Amino acid sequence: MTQEEIEKENKEIAREYKELLSISYQTLNDEDKKLIRKAFDVAVDAHKDQRRKSGEAYIFHPIAVAKIVASEIGLGSTAIAAALMHDVVEDTDITVEDIQRMFNPRIAKIVEGLTKISRMEPDPDISLQAENYRKMLLTLNDDVRVILIKIADRLHNMQTMESMVAYKQAKIASETLYIYAPLAHRLGLFNIKTKLEDLGLKYTEPDVYNDILSKTKESKEDQTAYIESITSVLNTALEKENIDFAIKGRPKSIYSIRRKMKAQGVTFDQVYDKFAIRIIYKSEVADEKFIAWKIYSIVTDHYRPSPSRLRDWISSPKSTGYEALHITVMGPKGRWVEVQIRSERMDEIAEKGYAAHYKYKQGVTEENSLDKWLNLLKETLENSEANAVDFVEDFKLNLYAKEIYIFTPKGEIKSLPKGATALDFAFSIHTDIGLKTRGTKVNGKLVPLNYELNSGDQVEIITSANQKPSSHWLEFVTTARAKNKIKNALNEHVKQISEDGKELLTRKLKHLKIVLDEKTVNELVNFFKLKTSQELFYRVGLGKIENQKLKEFASQKNSNAIFNFFKKTIRKDAPEVKTETKLDLIVFGKNDEKLDYKLANCCNPIPGDKVFGFVTINEGIKVHKVDCPNAISLQSNYAYRILPAKWIDSSVQEFNATLTIKGIDGLGLTNELTRVISNQMNVNIQSISLSSNAGVFTGQITVIVPNINVLNRLIENIKAIDGVEKITRVIGTV
């Protein structure tokens, strides 16, 4: 670099630093500014010789992360300083002890937590990515700011991924959609969540992302004019009532439009609420609820609301702290529009999550507010012994779940994820109550333990000192907390019986002149066709393995040991019969290798679909569609098992595809369908099933097609039939 370029870069670094101080959400005093300046100087010096792949000085990255932490997450000087130094221990000679000496134990602890996470990620071949996520989530026990800064770090990395190779982009984007976006959602960081989701889609499904983006841009002028037609009416009405307010139009994110298109099986044009209006009003805290409902009344005076789509999160805030009134109203031209009503305080909490809470509470500091918040999240992290993938999946369930509000017999309110059962409620009160639950009453009536609760239910738990959980209980609950507590209790029970069973088995074998060593245990496991030694001991402890069977084992062991050994070895090593023979249709990797594979039943790819290969443990390579419901989880957890794949010849093989169809019933509809499919398109129908109810028909058609292009043309031709309103391809058909 020339001297002129160095000076220009230094000026840009100084400008970024000044902007960091000016955009901070918290009010920074002189001490705070000194702390941040010191951290900045340490980071600049530590990273002075480093450059990013894009060519710019590395220091721009920690400054950008600190800016996100300061303005979008709203944390104070401690977190800003830690964000500036989040890579120094990982990438330079500076140690955690150095940071503790130069700053304080709190900052050193946060930087150490961030360093632990960084050191987990480079070795996906050694351990499952899910295991790394679990370790990362467990750092919540150290300081929740570790996760917040990591989310900011991930956001900036996602914003600057252009120079990476495509497969790395897809891996990082899959991780982002799998864990970081749900985490941001659960932590109340809705702006960051939306950005992470859109960027995740940009790199996992670039064609879909760009298509929706271009269509959104095309319709932007029309949407802006439409929103203005509504806001002008509401502005006039609200001003008459002397309400101090602002109205913002908010287009739906690209990811949320894509999610609706997939969930409802509709096109971009058929997604009816692609935008929302947000009314933000000024108010004293005591008057917030009154003014919110007053605004609701004014809005519904002009636009008819959908009664089923009212969401009152002011009376019962979400566990993230989110408060607002959401209503969906019928706007001009018959279009649905979502209207969100929030006070300025509610809006800040919606944007910043819990970081905004301590701004409005007297005597609350950043530290103790975050500690209270952390206690809400520790529930899911309690059982660190769970299988890593199950652990992360359970955690994700609780991250994105919608909430319902349940009353105790005394009238106290508890929030639970939507879909929670009466038994989940028992465990939400206390572990001991959950484990001793004998029965449950909802609104005064006795209900089964797996009864699914609804908002507003009042639940009473009936307990018994003699009650113990059974394995069936795992089917009766949905929350991670309840599952973990039941598994722990069952494991303890199994462990105790297994220990007793091992002692009993040792005594029984001694009578048969057999020593219970590792080799004998393995032989017994094979003899009884079991999977583990614990299962063997458990069955002995329960009395399920009879003495006669043990005598048979002893006899066989003595007379046929060698024969059995060879027989088992041959059976074990026998090559798996490959049922998949279409070796010329899909090729894998950079060299277009032809390998054995099977098509995944979860998404049923057919020729022309974009696909990838996944190396399973027992079933060889499974081929999934790129937009398979399981794709994000597989690419995120098992990136090292993903194989690039593509179809190379789809002309010699035919595939089944099932279509669901819905519309207005009419005379001769079946004849017209078969005419279009068989005569016009020359496609064979494997099965057709239609039923009519009050003038509306629904049904399924299974057709045999050579590739995706023929299927897409067929769908378009069926759509053109008079009366057909909706047609979608069923995922998971074979």
mmCIF file of N, CA and C in Angstrom, residues 163-223:
data_model
loop_
_atom_site.group_PDB
_atom_site.id
_atom_site.type_symbol
_atom_site.label_atom_id
_atom_site.label_comp_id
_atom_site.label_asym_id
_atom_site.label_seq_id
_atom_site.Cartn_x
_atom_site.Cartn_y
_atom_site.Cartn_z
ATOM 1 N N SER A 163 -17.083 -12.565 -1.098
ATOM 2 C CA SER A 163 -15.808 -13.072 -1.624
ATOM 3 C C SER A 163 -15.571 -14.553 -1.302
ATOM 4 N N MET A 164 -16.498 -15.182 -0.558
ATOM 5 C CA MET A 164 -16.323 -16.597 -0.203
ATOM 6 C C MET A 164 -16.774 -17.513 -1.340
ATOM 7 N N VAL A 165 -16.250 -18.753 -1.350
ATOM 8 C CA VAL A 165 -16.705 -19.736 -2.336
ATOM 9 C C VAL A 165 -18.128 -20.175 -1.975
ATOM 10 N N ALA A 166 -18.868 -20.652 -2.982
ATOM 11 C CA ALA A 166 -20.307 -20.915 -2.825
ATOM 12 C C ALA A 166 -20.610 -21.938 -1.730
ATOM 13 N N TYR A 167 -19.821 -23.028 -1.638
ATOM 14 C CA TYR A 167 -20.170 -24.067 -0.661
ATOM 15 C C TYR A 167 -19.999 -23.559 0.773
ATOM 16 N N LYS A 168 -19.010 -22.654 0.998
ATOM 17 C CA LYS A 168 -18.844 -22.069 2.333
ATOM 18 C C LYS A 168 -19.993 -21.108 2.641
ATOM 19 N N GLN A 169 -20.412 -20.358 1.622
ATOM 20 C CA GLN A 169 -21.561 -19.462 1.806
ATOM 21 C C GLN A 169 -22.789 -20.262 2.236
ATOM 22 N N ALA A 170 -23.031 -21.394 1.544
ATOM 23 C CA ALA A 170 -24.206 -22.219 1.853
ATOM 24 C C ALA A 170 -24.122 -22.797 3.262
ATOM 25 N N LYS A 171 -22.907 -23.235 3.671
ATOM 26 C CA LYS A 171 -22.738 -23.814 5.012
ATOM 27 C C LYS A 171 -23.013 -22.761 6.092
ATOM 28 N N ILE A 172 -22.385 -21.590 5.952
ATOM 29 C CA ILE A 172 -22.543 -20.533 6.965
ATOM 30 C C ILE A 172 -23.992 -20.039 6.994
ATOM 31 N N ALA A 173 -24.608 -19.915 5.805
ATOM 32 C CA ALA A 173 -26.000 -19.453 5.746
ATOM 33 C C ALA A 173 -26.940 -20.475 6.379
ATOM 34 N N SER A 174 -26.659 -21.771 6.179
ATOM 35 C CA SER A 174 -27.491 -22.819 6.788
ATOM 36 C C SER A 174 -27.392 -22.772 8.307
ATOM 37 N N GLU A 175 -26.169 -22.609 8.826
ATOM 38 C CA GLU A 175 -25.986 -22.456 10.275
ATOM 39 C C GLU A 175 -26.793 -21.266 10.796
ATOM 40 N N THR A 176 -26.766 -20.191 10.027
ATOM 41 C CA THR A 176 -27.447 -18.959 10.441
ATOM 42 C C THR A 176 -28.947 -19.185 10.557
ATOM 43 N N LEU A 177 -29.532 -19.839 9.543
ATOM 44 C CA LEU A 177 -30.976 -20.093 9.574
ATOM 45 C C LEU A 177 -31.325 -21.135 10.636
ATOM 46 N N TYR A 178 -30.397 -22.057 10.890
ATOM 47 C CA TYR A 178 -30.670 -23.163 11.809
ATOM 48 C C TYR A 178 -30.638 -22.729 13.265
ATOM 49 N N ILE A 179 -29.682 -21.867 13.624
ATOM 50 C CA ILE A 179 -29.547 -21.536 15.053
ATOM 51 C C ILE A 179 -29.496 -20.042 15.349
ATOM 52 N N TYR A 180 -28.774 -19.231 14.550
ATOM 53 C CA TYR A 180 -28.580 -17.826 14.930
ATOM 54 C C TYR A 180 -29.852 -16.990 14.768
ATOM 55 N N ALA A 181 -30.598 -17.203 13.674
ATOM 56 C CA ALA A 181 -31.842 -16.441 13.501
ATOM 57 C C ALA A 181 -32.867 -16.800 14.589
ATOM 58 N N PRO A 182 -33.077 -18.106 14.901
ATOM 59 C CA PRO A 182 -33.976 -18.426 16.010
ATOM 60 C C PRO A 182 -33.508 -17.847 17.346
ATOM 61 N N LEU A 183 -32.184 -17.842 17.583
ATOM 62 C CA LEU A 183 -31.669 -17.254 18.828
ATOM 63 C C LEU A 183 -31.993 -15.770 18.895
ATOM 64 N N ALA A 184 -31.749 -15.054 17.788
ATOM 65 C CA ALA A 184 -32.043 -13.616 17.749
ATOM 66 C C ALA A 184 -33.530 -13.377 18.016
ATOM 67 N N HIS A 185 -34.367 -14.238 17.455
ATOM 68 C CA HIS A 185 -35.816 -14.133 17.678
ATOM 69 C C HIS A 185 -36.150 -14.287 19.158
ATOM 70 N N ARG A 186 -35.556 -15.323 19.780
ATOM 71 C CA ARG A 186 -35.869 -15.599 21.187
ATOM 72 C C ARG A 186 -35.341 -14.514 22.114
ATOM 73 N N LEU A 187 -34.275 -13.845 21.683
ATOM 74 C CA LEU A 187 -33.688 -12.796 22.505
ATOM 75 C C LEU A 187 -34.322 -11.430 22.237
ATOM 76 N N GLY A 188 -35.383 -11.420 21.427
ATOM 77 C CA GLY A 188 -36.112 -10.172 21.186
ATOM 78 C C GLY A 188 -35.469 -9.257 20.169
ATOM 79 N N LEU A 189 -34.488 -9.745 19.408
ATOM 80 C CA LEU A 189 -33.777 -8.902 18.435
ATOM 81 C C LEU A 189 -34.414 -9.086 17.060
ATOM 82 N N PHE A 190 -35.609 -8.518 16.876
ATOM 83 C CA PHE A 190 -36.398 -8.830 15.681
ATOM 84 C C PHE A 190 -35.798 -8.247 14.405
ATOM 85 N N ASN A 191 -35.195 -7.057 14.501
ATOM 86 C CA ASN A 191 -34.547 -6.477 13.314
ATOM 87 C C ASN A 191 -33.403 -7.362 12.838
ATOM 88 N N ILE A 192 -32.570 -7.793 13.788
ATOM 89 C CA ILE A 192 -31.422 -8.644 13.436
ATOM 90 C C ILE A 192 -31.909 -9.992 12.921
ATOM 91 N N LYS A 193 -32.948 -10.547 13.562
ATOM 92 C CA LYS A 193 -33.503 -11.816 13.102
ATOM 93 C C LYS A 193 -33.915 -11.727 11.634
ATOM 94 N N THR A 194 -34.618 -10.642 11.278
ATOM 95 C CA THR A 194 -35.094 -10.464 9.893
ATOM 96 C C THR A 194 -33.915 -10.379 8.922
ATOM 97 N N LYS A 195 -32.883 -9.625 9.293
ATOM 98 C CA LYS A 195 -31.701 -9.498 8.425
ATOM 99 C C LYS A 195 -31.004 -10.844 8.249
ATOM 100 N N LEU A 196 -30.859 -11.600 9.347
ATOM 101 C CA LEU A 196 -30.204 -12.909 9.276
ATOM 102 C C LEU A 196 -30.998 -13.874 8.392
ATOM 103 N N GLU A 197 -32.330 -13.839 8.509
ATOM 104 C CA GLU A 197 -33.163 -14.735 7.699
ATOM 105 C C GLU A 197 -33.055 -14.397 6.218
ATOM 106 N N ASP A 198 -33.139 -13.109 5.887
ATOM 107 C CA ASP A 198 -33.056 -12.710 4.476
ATOM 108 C C ASP A 198 -31.697 -13.057 3.882
ATOM 109 N N LEU A 199 -30.622 -12.780 4.642
ATOM 110 C CA LEU A 199 -29.274 -13.108 4.154
ATOM 111 C C LEU A 199 -29.082 -14.619 4.062
ATOM 112 N N GLY A 200 -29.669 -15.359 5.012
ATOM 113 C CA GLY A 200 -29.595 -16.820 4.957
ATOM 114 C C GLY A 200 -30.237 -17.357 3.689
ATOM 115 N N LEU A 201 -31.407 -16.827 3.348
ATOM 116 C CA LEU A 201 -32.100 -17.242 2.123
ATOM 117 C C LEU A 201 -31.301 -16.855 0.884
ATOM 118 N N LYS A 202 -30.662 -15.692 0.936
ATOM 119 C CA LYS A 202 -29.869 -15.202 -0.208
ATOM 120 C C LYS A 202 -28.799 -16.207 -0.618
ATOM 121 N N TYR A 203 -28.207 -16.897 0.361
ATOM 122 C CA TYR A 203 -27.107 -17.817 0.056
ATOM 123 C C TYR A 203 -27.514 -19.290 0.028
ATOM 124 N N THR A 204 -28.686 -19.648 0.605
ATOM 125 C CA THR A 204 -29.126 -21.047 0.519
ATOM 126 C C THR A 204 -30.014 -21.273 -0.702
ATOM 127 N N GLU A 205 -30.821 -20.279 -1.048
ATOM 128 C CA GLU A 205 -31.680 -20.374 -2.240
ATOM 129 C C GLU A 205 -31.595 -19.066 -3.027
ATOM 130 N N PRO A 206 -30.439 -18.804 -3.657
ATOM 131 C CA PRO A 206 -30.232 -17.508 -4.318
ATOM 132 C C PRO A 206 -31.256 -17.192 -5.401
ATOM 133 N N ASP A 207 -31.681 -18.204 -6.171
ATOM 134 C CA ASP A 207 -32.662 -17.963 -7.244
ATOM 135 C C ASP A 207 -33.991 -17.486 -6.667
ATOM 136 N N VAL A 208 -34.444 -18.177 -5.609
ATOM 137 C CA VAL A 208 -35.710 -17.804 -4.957
ATOM 138 C C VAL A 208 -35.604 -16.401 -4.368
ATOM 139 N N TYR A 209 -34.487 -16.140 -3.681
ATOM 140 C CA TYR A 209 -34.268 -14.824 -3.051
ATOM 141 C C TYR A 209 -34.326 -13.715 -4.099
ATOM 142 N N ASN A 210 -33.571 -13.880 -5.185
ATOM 143 C CA ASN A 210 -33.508 -12.825 -6.213
ATOM 144 C C ASN A 210 -34.845 -12.639 -6.917
ATOM 145 N N ASP A 211 -35.589 -13.747 -7.099
ATOM 146 C CA ASP A 211 -36.904 -13.660 -7.749
ATOM 147 C C ASP A 211 -37.866 -12.826 -6.892
ATOM 148 N N ILE A 212 -37.916 -13.140 -5.561
ATOM 149 C CA ILE A 212 -38.824 -12.384 -4.672
ATOM 150 C C ILE A 212 -38.357 -10.938 -4.559
ATOM 151 N N LEU A 213 -37.030 -10.729 -4.489
ATOM 152 C CA LEU A 213 -36.483 -9.371 -4.381
ATOM 153 C C LEU A 213 -36.889 -8.528 -5.585
ATOM 154 N N SER A 214 -36.759 -9.093 -6.784
ATOM 155 C CA SER A 214 -37.101 -8.323 -7.993
ATOM 156 C C SER A 214 -38.601 -8.039 -8.054
ATOM 157 N N LYS A 215 -39.415 -9.031 -7.646
ATOM 158 C CA LYS A 215 -40.870 -8.823 -7.657
ATOM 159 C C LYS A 215 -41.283 -7.787 -6.608
ATOM 160 N N THR A 216 -40.573 -7.801 -5.464
ATOM 161 C CA THR A 216 -40.852 -6.806 -4.414
ATOM 162 C C THR A 216 -40.536 -5.408 -4.919
ATOM 163 N N LYS A 217 -39.394 -5.287 -5.626
ATOM 164 C CA LYS A 217 -39.010 -3.974 -6.183
ATOM 165 C C LYS A 217 -40.013 -3.502 -7.233
ATOM 166 N N GLU A 218 -40.471 -4.454 -8.074
ATOM 167 C CA GLU A 218 -41.438 -4.108 -9.115
ATOM 168 C C GLU A 218 -42.745 -3.577 -8.522
ATOM 169 N N SER A 219 -43.163 -4.180 -7.384
ATOM 170 C CA SER A 219 -44.457 -3.790 -6.806
ATOM 171 C C SER A 219 -44.314 -2.707 -5.732
ATOM 172 N N LYS A 220 -43.060 -2.200 -5.529
ATOM 173 C CA LYS A 220 -42.824 -1.248 -4.438
ATOM 174 C C LYS A 220 -43.646 0.033 -4.614
ATOM 175 N N GLU A 221 -43.667 0.554 -5.838
ATOM 176 C CA GLU A 221 -44.397 1.809 -6.088
ATOM 177 C C GLU A 221 -45.876 1.631 -5.784
ATOM 178 N N ASP A 222 -46.437 0.511 -6.243
ATOM 179 C CA ASP A 222 -47.858 0.230 -6.007
ATOM 180 C C ASP A 222 -48.125 0.075 -4.511
ATOM 181 N N GLN A 223 -47.221 -0.639 -3.791
ATOM 182 C CA GLN A 223 -47.405 -0.839 -2.353
ATOM 183 C C GLN A 223 -47.300 0.470 -1.581
#
